[in-house]
XYZ file of C-alpha atoms in Angstrom:
622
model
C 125.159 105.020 119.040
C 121.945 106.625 120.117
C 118.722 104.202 119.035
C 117.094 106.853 116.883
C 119.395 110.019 116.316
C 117.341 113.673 115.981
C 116.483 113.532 112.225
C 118.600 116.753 111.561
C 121.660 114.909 113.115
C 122.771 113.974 109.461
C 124.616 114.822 106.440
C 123.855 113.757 102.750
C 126.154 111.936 100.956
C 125.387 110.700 97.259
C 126.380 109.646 93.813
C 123.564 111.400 91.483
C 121.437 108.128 91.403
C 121.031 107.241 95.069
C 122.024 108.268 98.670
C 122.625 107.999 101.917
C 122.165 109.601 105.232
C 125.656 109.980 107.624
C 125.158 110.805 111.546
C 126.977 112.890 113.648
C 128.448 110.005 115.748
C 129.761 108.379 112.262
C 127.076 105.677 111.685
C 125.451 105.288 108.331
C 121.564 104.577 109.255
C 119.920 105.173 106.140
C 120.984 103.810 102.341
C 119.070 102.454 99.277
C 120.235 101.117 96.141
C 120.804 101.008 93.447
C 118.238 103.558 93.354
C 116.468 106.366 95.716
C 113.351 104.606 95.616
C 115.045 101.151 96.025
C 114.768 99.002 99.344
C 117.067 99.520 101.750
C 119.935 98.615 102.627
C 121.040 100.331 106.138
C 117.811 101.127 107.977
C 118.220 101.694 111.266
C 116.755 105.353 110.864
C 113.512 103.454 111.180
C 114.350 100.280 113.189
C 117.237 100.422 115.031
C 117.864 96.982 116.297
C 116.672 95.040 113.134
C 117.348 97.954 110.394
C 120.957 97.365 109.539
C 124.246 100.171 109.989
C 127.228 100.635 109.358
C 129.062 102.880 111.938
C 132.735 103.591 111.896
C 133.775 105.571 115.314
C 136.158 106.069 117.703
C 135.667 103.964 120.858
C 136.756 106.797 123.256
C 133.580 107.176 125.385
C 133.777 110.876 125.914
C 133.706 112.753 122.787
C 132.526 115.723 121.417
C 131.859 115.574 117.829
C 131.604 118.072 115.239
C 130.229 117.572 111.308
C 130.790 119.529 108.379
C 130.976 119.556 104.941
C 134.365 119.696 102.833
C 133.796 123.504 101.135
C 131.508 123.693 97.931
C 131.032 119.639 97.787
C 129.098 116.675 98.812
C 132.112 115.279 101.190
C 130.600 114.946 104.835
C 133.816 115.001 107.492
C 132.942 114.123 110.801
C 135.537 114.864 113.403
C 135.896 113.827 117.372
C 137.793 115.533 119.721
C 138.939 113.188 122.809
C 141.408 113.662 126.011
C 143.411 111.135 123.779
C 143.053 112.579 120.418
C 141.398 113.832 117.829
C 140.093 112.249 114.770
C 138.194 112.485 112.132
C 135.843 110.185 109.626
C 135.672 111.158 106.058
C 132.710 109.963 103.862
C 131.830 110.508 100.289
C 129.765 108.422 97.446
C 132.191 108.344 94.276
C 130.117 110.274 91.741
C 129.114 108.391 88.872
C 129.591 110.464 85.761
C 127.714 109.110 83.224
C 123.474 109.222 82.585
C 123.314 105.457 82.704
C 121.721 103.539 85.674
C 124.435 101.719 87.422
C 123.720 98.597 89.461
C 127.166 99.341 91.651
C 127.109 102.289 94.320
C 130.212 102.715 96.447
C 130.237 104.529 99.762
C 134.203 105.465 100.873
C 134.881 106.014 104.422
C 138.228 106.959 105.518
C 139.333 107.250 108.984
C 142.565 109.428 110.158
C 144.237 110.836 113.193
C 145.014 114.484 113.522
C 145.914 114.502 117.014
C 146.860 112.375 119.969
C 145.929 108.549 119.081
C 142.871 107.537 118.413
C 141.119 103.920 117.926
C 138.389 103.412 115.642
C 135.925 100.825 116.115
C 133.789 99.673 112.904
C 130.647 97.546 112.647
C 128.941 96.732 109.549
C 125.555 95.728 109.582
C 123.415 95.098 106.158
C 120.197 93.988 106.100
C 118.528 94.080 102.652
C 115.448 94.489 101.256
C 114.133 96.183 103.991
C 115.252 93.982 105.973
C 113.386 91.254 104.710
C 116.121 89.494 103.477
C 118.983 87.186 105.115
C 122.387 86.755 103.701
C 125.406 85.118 104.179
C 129.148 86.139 104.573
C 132.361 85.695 103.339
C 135.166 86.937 105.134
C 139.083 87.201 104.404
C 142.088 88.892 105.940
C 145.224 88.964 103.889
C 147.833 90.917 103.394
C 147.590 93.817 100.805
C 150.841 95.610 101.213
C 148.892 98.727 102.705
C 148.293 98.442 106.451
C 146.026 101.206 108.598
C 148.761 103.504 108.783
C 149.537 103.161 104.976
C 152.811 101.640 106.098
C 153.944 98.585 103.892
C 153.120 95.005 105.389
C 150.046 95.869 106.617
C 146.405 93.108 106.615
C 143.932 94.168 104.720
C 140.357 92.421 104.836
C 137.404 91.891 102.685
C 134.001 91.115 103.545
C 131.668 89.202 101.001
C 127.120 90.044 101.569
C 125.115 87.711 99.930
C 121.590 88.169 99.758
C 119.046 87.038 96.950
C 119.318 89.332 94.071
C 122.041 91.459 95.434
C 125.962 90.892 96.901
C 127.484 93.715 98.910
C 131.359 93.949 99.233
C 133.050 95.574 102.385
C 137.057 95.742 101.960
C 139.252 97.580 104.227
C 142.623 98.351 105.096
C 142.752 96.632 108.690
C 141.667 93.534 109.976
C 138.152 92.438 110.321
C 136.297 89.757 112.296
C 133.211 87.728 111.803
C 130.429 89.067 114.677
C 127.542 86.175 113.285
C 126.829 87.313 109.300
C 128.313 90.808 110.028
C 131.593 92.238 110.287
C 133.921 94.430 112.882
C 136.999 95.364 113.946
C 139.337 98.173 115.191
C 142.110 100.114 114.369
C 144.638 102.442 116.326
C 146.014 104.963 114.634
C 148.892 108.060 115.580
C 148.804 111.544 114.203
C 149.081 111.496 110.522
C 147.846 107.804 110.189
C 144.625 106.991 108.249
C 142.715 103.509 107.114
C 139.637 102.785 105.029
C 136.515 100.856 104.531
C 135.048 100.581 101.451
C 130.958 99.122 100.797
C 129.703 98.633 97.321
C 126.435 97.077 96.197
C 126.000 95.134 93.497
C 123.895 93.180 91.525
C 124.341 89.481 92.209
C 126.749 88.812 89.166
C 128.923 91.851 89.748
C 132.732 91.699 90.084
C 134.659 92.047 93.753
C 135.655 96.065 93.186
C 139.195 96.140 93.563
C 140.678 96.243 97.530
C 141.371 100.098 98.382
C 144.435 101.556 99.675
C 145.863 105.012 101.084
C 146.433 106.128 97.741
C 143.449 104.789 95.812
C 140.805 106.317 98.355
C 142.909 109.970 99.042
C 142.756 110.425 94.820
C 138.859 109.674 94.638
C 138.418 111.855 97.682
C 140.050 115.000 95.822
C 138.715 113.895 92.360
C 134.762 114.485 93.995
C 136.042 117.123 95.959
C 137.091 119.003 93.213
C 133.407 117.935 90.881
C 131.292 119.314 93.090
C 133.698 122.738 93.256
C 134.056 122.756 89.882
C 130.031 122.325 89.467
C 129.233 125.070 92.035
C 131.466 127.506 90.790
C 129.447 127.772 87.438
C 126.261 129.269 89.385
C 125.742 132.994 88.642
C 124.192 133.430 92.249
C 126.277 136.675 93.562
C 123.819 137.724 96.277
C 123.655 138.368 99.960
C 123.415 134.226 101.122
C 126.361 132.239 99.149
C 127.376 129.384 101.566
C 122.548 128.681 101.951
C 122.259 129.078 98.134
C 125.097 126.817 97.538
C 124.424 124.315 99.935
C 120.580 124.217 98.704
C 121.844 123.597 95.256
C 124.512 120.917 96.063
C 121.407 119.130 97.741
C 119.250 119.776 94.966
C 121.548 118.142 92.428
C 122.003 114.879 95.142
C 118.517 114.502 95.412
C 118.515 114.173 91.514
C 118.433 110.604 89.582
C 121.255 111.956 86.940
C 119.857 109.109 84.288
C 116.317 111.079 83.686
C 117.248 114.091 85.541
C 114.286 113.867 87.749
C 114.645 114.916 91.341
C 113.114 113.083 94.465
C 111.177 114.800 96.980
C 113.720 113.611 100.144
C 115.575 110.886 100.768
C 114.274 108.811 103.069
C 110.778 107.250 103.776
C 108.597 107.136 107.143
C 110.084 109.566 109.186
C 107.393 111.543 111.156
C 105.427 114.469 110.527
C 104.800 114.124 114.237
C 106.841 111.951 116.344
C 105.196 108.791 117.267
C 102.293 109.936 114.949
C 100.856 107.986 111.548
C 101.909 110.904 109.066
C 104.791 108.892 108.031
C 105.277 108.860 103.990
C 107.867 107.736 101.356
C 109.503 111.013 99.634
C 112.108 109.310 97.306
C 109.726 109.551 94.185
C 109.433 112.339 91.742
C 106.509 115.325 92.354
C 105.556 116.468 88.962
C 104.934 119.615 91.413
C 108.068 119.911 93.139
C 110.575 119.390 90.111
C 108.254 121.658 88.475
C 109.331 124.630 90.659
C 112.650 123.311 90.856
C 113.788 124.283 86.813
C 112.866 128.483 88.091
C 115.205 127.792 90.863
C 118.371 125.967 89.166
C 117.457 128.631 85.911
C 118.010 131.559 88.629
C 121.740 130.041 89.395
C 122.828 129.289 85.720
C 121.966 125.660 85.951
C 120.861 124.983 82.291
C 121.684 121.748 82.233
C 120.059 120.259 84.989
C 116.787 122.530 83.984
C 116.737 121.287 80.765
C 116.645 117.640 81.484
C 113.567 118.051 84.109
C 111.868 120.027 81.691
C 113.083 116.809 78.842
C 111.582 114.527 81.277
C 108.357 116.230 82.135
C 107.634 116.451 78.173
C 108.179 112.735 78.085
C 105.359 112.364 80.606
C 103.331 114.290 78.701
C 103.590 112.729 75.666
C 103.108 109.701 77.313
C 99.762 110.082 79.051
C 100.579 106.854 80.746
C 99.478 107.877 84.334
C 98.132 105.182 86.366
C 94.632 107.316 87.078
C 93.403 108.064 83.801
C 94.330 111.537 84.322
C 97.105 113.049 81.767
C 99.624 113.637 84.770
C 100.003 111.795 87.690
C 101.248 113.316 90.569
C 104.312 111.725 91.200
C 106.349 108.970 89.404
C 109.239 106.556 90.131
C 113.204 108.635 88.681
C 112.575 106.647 85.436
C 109.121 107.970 84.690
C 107.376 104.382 85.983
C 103.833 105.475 86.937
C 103.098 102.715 89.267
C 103.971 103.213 93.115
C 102.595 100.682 94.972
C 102.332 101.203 98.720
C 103.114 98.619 101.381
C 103.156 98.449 105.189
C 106.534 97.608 106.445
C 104.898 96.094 110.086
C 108.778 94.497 110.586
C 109.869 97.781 111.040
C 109.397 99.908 114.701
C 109.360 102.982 113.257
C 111.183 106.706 114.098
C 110.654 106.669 117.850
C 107.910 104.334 117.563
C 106.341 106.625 114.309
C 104.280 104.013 112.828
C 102.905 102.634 110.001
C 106.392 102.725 108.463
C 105.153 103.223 104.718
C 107.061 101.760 101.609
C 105.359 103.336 97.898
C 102.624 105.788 97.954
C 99.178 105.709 97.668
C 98.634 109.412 96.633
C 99.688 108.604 93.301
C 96.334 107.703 93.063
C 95.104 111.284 94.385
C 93.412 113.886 91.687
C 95.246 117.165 92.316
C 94.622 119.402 89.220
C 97.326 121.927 90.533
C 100.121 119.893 88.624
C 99.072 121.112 84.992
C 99.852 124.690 86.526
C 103.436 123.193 87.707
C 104.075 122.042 84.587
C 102.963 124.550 82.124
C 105.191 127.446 84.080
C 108.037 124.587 83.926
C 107.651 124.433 80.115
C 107.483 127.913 79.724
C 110.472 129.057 82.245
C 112.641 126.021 80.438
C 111.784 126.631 76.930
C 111.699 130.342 77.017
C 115.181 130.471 79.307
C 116.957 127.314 78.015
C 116.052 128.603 74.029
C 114.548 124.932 73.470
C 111.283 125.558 70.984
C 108.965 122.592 71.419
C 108.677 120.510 67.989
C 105.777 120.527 66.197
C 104.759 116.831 67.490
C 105.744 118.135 71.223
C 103.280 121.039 70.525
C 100.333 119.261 69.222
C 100.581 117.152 72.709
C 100.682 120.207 74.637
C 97.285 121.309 73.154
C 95.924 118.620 73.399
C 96.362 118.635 76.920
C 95.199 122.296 77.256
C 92.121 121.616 75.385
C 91.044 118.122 77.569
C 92.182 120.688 80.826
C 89.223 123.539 78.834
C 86.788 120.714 80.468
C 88.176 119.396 83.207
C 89.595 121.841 85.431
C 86.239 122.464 87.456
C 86.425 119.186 89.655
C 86.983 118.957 93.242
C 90.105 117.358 94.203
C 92.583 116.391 97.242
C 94.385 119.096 96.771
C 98.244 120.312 97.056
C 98.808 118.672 100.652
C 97.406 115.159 99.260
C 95.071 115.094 102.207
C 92.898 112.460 102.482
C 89.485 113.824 103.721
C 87.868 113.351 100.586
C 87.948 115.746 97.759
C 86.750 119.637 97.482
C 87.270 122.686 95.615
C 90.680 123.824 96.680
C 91.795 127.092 95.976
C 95.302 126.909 95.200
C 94.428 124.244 92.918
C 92.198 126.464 90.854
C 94.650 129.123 90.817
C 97.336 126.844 89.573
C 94.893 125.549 86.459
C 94.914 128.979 85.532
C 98.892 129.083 85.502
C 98.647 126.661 83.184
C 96.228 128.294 80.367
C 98.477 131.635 80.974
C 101.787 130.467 80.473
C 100.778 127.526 77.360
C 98.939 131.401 75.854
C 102.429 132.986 76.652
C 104.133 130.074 74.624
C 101.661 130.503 71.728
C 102.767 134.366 71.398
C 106.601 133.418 71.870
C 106.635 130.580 69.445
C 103.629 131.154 66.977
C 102.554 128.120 67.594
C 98.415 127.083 66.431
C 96.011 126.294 69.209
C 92.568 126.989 69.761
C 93.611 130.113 71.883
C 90.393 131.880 72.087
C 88.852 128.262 74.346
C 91.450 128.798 76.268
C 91.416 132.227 77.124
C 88.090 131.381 78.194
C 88.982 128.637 80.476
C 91.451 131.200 81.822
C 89.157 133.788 82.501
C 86.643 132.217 84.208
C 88.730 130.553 86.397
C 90.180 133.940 87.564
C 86.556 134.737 88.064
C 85.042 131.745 89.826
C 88.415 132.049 92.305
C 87.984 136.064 93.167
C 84.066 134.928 93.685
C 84.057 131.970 95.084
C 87.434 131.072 96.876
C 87.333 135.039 98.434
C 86.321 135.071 102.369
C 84.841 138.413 103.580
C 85.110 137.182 106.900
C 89.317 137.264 106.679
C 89.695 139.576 103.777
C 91.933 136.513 101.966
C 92.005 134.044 99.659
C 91.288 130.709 101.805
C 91.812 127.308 101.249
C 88.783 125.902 99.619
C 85.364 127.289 98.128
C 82.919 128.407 101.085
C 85.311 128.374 103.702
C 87.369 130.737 105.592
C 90.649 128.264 106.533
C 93.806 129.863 105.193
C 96.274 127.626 103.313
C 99.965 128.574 102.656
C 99.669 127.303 99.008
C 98.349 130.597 98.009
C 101.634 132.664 98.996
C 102.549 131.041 94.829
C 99.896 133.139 93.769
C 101.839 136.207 93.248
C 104.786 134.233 92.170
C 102.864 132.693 89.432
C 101.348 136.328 88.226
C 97.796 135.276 89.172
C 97.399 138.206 91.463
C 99.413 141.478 91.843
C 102.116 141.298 94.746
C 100.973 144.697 95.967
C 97.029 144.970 95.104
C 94.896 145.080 98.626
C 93.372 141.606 98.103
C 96.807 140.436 98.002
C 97.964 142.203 101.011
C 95.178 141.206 102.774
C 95.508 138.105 102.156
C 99.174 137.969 103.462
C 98.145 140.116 106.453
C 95.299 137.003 107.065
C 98.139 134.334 106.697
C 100.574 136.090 109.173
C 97.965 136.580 111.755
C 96.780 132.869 111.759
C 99.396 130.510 110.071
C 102.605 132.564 111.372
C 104.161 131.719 114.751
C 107.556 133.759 115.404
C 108.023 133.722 111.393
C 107.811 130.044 110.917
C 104.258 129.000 109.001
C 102.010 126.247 108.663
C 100.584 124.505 105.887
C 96.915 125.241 107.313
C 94.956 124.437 110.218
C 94.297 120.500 110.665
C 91.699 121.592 113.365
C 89.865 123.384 111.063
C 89.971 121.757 108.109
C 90.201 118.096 108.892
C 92.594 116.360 106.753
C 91.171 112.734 107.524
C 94.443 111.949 109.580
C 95.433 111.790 113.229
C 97.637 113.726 114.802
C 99.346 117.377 114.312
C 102.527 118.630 112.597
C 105.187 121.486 112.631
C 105.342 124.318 110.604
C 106.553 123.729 106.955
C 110.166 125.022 105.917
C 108.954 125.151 102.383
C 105.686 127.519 102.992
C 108.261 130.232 105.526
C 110.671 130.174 102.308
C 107.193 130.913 99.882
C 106.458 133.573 103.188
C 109.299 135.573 102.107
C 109.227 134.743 98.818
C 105.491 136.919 98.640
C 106.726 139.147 101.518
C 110.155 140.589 99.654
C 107.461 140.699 96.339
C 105.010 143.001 98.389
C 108.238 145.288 99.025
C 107.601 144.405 102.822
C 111.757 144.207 103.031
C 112.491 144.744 106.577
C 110.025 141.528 107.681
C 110.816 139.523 104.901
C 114.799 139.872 105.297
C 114.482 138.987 109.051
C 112.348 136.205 108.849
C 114.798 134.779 106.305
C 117.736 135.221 108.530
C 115.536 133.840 110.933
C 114.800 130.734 109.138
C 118.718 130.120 108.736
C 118.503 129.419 112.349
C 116.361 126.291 111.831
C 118.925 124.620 109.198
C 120.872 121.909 111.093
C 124.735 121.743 111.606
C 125.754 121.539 107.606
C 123.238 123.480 106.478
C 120.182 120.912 105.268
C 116.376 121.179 106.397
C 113.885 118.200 106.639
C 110.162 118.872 105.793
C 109.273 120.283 108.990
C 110.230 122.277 112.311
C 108.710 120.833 115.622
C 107.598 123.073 118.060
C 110.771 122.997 120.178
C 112.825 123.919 116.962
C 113.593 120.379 115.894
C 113.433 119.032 112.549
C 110.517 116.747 111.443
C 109.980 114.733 108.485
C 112.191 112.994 105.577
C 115.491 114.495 105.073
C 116.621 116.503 103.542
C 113.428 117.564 101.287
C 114.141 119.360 97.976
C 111.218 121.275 98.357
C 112.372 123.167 100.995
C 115.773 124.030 99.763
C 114.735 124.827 96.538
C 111.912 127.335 98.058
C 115.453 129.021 99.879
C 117.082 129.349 96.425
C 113.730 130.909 95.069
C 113.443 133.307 98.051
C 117.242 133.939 98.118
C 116.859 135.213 94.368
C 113.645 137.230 94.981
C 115.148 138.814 98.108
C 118.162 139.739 96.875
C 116.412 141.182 94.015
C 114.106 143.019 95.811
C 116.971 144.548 98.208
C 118.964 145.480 94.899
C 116.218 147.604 93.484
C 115.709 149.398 96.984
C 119.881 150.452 97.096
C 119.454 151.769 93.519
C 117.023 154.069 94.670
């Protein structure tokens, strides 16, 4: 196994309340549990010799491997073609159906031959709590009636982790030998032959899952197989991009903690911005900003559901004006609403190529960024008016409440959308964003007839639209820039249209978009802004960000500029890895950068998908 794969080497497996991250050459290097933002379990993503895997192979030295996802689902299939043979390893997270947390998460990997002969070699490596932990192991071979082949008489094995806190099972169908506290073994199998391992994690009392056989582990395959099918086939998306839109959503729903219905940013923690650089986060919380966006994105594929219980769980936040800050929102949160995210230093750890500090919690939780109220406010307002939920009378009061303590404190400088940690000034985008919120709580007030004190607030509202066109207005670029008395152009502002803050096709806005393309657009692909010229109090550089092309032709299709905005699309297709996911960021030689996959990104492609197609409909009618 390479020591640290390329990041976009990977599919996403999952089972709606945690993850894990699958390699091209069959090696699990990244799972938590039993949540996203739990330690780890497999880690060698971000240290490979001390991290923990848990790779299942073939042996044959001189493969060439292939990876794709089973049709319409969340079943990774890894295949390796050999002078001797060719097989294949199947991998899938049993989805747990119901909305309460679980404290057992199964990952099923099934190995077959479809050709030639093949022999599998399997290692299984956990080290828990980051690696932080030592355990000790159990291990039996016996006979279970089901050998590799699914033949009667065959040995079947089980492996017993025990670490404090937390017990780990590993049972397969073949024998398996002690290798110190780990496990491995081998099996050969002919054409039409197939064996399994099985890993669950469990909390420290939890019962030995029963041992798995040919039968057991072919039925759960088909029964996920045909949930996520079943679950895709009820989007209304009927436009131009099927197998992208789909694929988004699929990820979108497994980076979703099904108990609170609150989605996590990525997930995985500390890998690079830059390569060897410091800009190395932890994604697996909840943006109040990123599920936000995400309800207008699952609403424009029929996903009620899903919408609805973001927009459920945002209100509860609300309500509870709990945030750790003071503020009424916090940024982010833990998938169960806990306000508290504690960062650490994981020093243990070598980090992504050497990418270090390796970071565990995260300190902009403690960050002011007054953008979120907008987030939340259009969330409210897409989910109630689309979803047909009317906010109670108790709900309402809270939601004035907020939008008369946001009447007299939206004017503060603040870190800003990017969480940057330069100190705090008057950003832009955020500014634009508090008046997204006044403008869609006043659009809820004429839908609902609900009592506020509207006329404050259409004051707040106005003069924010004001103090932005004044202040936040360069004449040197003719655009919208990043911050007050500045002329640095920030990506942010391609929501502004999107939001109805500015017209898509008035001249400032088209300026503005002609400033962005000339100096934050390189062959389609745009960055966030320029570090160089607006330090962000961190070393280093980054790649362009997947999310702000996606907003790019988001505001390009809205401008009617068709011809651009449906090539740099296609374009941007050509940046997705080998099953379709994107991380945060695309390196200057094309590769992928940062955690993996990031909802933000894929639900920006669902946004611009809709928006596109859209815009390509109206110009065939005429």
């Amino acid at each position: 196994m390479d020591r640290y794969p390329p990041i976009a080497e990977h599919g996403l497996i999952g089972d709606l309340q945690t993850a894990a991250l699958v390699t091209s050459e069959g090696v699990i290097d990244w799972f938590a549990a039993p949540r996203f933002d739990s330690p780890s379990v497999f880690a060698a993503l971000l240290d490979h010799d001390g991290g923990g895997h848990f790779l299942f192979a073939p042996t044959h030295s001189e493969v060439t491997r292939r990876q794709i996802y089973y049709p319409d689902s969340a079943v990774v299939v890894t295949r390796f073609l050999s002078p001797d043979g060719v097989g294949e390893v199947i991998d899938h997270m049993p989805v747990i159906r119901t909305r309460t947390p679980s404290d057992r998460h199964t990952v099923v990997r099934v190995v077959r031959t479809v050709r030639g002969t093949v022999r599998f070699a399997l290692e299984c490596r956990p080290r828990f709590d980051y690696a932080r932990s030592d355990h000790t192991l159990d291990l039996t071979n016996g006979t279970n009636g089901t050998g590799g082949s699914g033949e009667a008489g065959g040995t079947a094995a089980g492996a017993v982790f025990r670490a404090p806190g937390t017990t780990a099972y590993l049972q397969a169908t073949f024998p398996l030998e002690q290798d110190g506290n780990d496990v491995r073994g081998t099996v050969t199998l002919n054409a039409g032959q197939e064996a399994a391992a099985v890993f669950t994690v469990c909390d420290r009392d939890g019962e030995a899952p029963p041992p798995p056989t040919a039968d057991s582990v072919t039925r759960q395959m088909w029964d996920d197989i045909d949930y996520w099918q079943r679950w895709v086939r009820t989007s209304r998306y009927r436009g131009r991009w099927p197998d992208m839109v789909n694929r988004s959503a699929i990820t979108l729903k497994l980076l979703t903690y099904a108990p609170s219905g609150a989605p996590v940013a990525a997930a995985t923690m500390g890998l690079p911005e830059q390569v060897g650089g410091e800009r190395n986060w932890d994604y697996r919380y909840t943006w109040v900003r990123d599920g936000s966006l995400s309800v207008r994105a699952l609403l424009d594929l029929g996903f009620v559901e899903e919408a609805d219980q973001f927009v459920h769980w945002l209100g509860e936040r609300l309500a509870a004006r709990e945030g750790a800050t003071g503020e009424p929102l916090q940024i982010m949160y833990r998938v169960d609403g806990d306000p508290h995210l504690t960062e650490e230093t994981l020093d243990h750890f070598e980090g992504y190529r050497g990418s270090r500090p390796v970071r565990a919690g995260n300190a902009a939780t403690e960050q002011l960024q007054l953008d979120i109220y907008g987030e939340a406010l259009y969330a409210m307002s897409e989910g109630i008016e689309q979803i047909g939920q009317q906010v109670g009378y108790h709900g309402w009061r809270g939601l004035a409440r907020l939008m008369d303590w946001l009447s007299d404190h939206w004017d503060r400088p603040d870190e800003g959308i990017w969480e940057t940690r330069g100190g705090r000034k008057d950003f832009t985008y955020s500014r634009v964003m508090c008046w997204a919120a006044f403008d869609n709580c006043l659009k809820l007030v004429e839908e609902f007839r609900r009592p506020g004190d509207t006329q404050r607030w259409i004051r707040a509202r106005d003069a924010i639209l004001e103090q932005v066109m004044e202040r936040g207005w360069s004449q040197k670029e003719q655009a919208l820039v990043q911050h007050y008395g500045g002329d640095v152009l920030d990506a942010s502002l391609l929501l502004a249209p999107r939001v109805g803050f500015i017209a898509p096709r008035s001249p400032g806005w088209l300026s503005t978009l002609d400033a962005i393309d000339q100096r934050l657009v390189s062959d389609s692909l745009v960055y966030r802004y320029d570090p160089a010229a607006s330090p962000d109090g961190l070393r280093g550089s980054e790649g362009t960000f997947s999310l702000c092309t996606f907003l790019y032709v988001d505001a390009l299709a809205r401008a009617d500029r068709l011809p651009q905005a449906r090539y740099t699309f296609e374009k941007m297709h050509t940046y997705a890895n080998h099953v379709g996911l994107f991380a945060e960021e695309i390196g200057p030689s094309g590769e992928q950068l940062g955690n993996f996959p990031q909802a933000f990104t894929h639900l920006s492609l669902i946004m611009a998908a809709t928006t596109l197609d859209e815009a390509l409909d109206r110009l065939a009618a005429r």
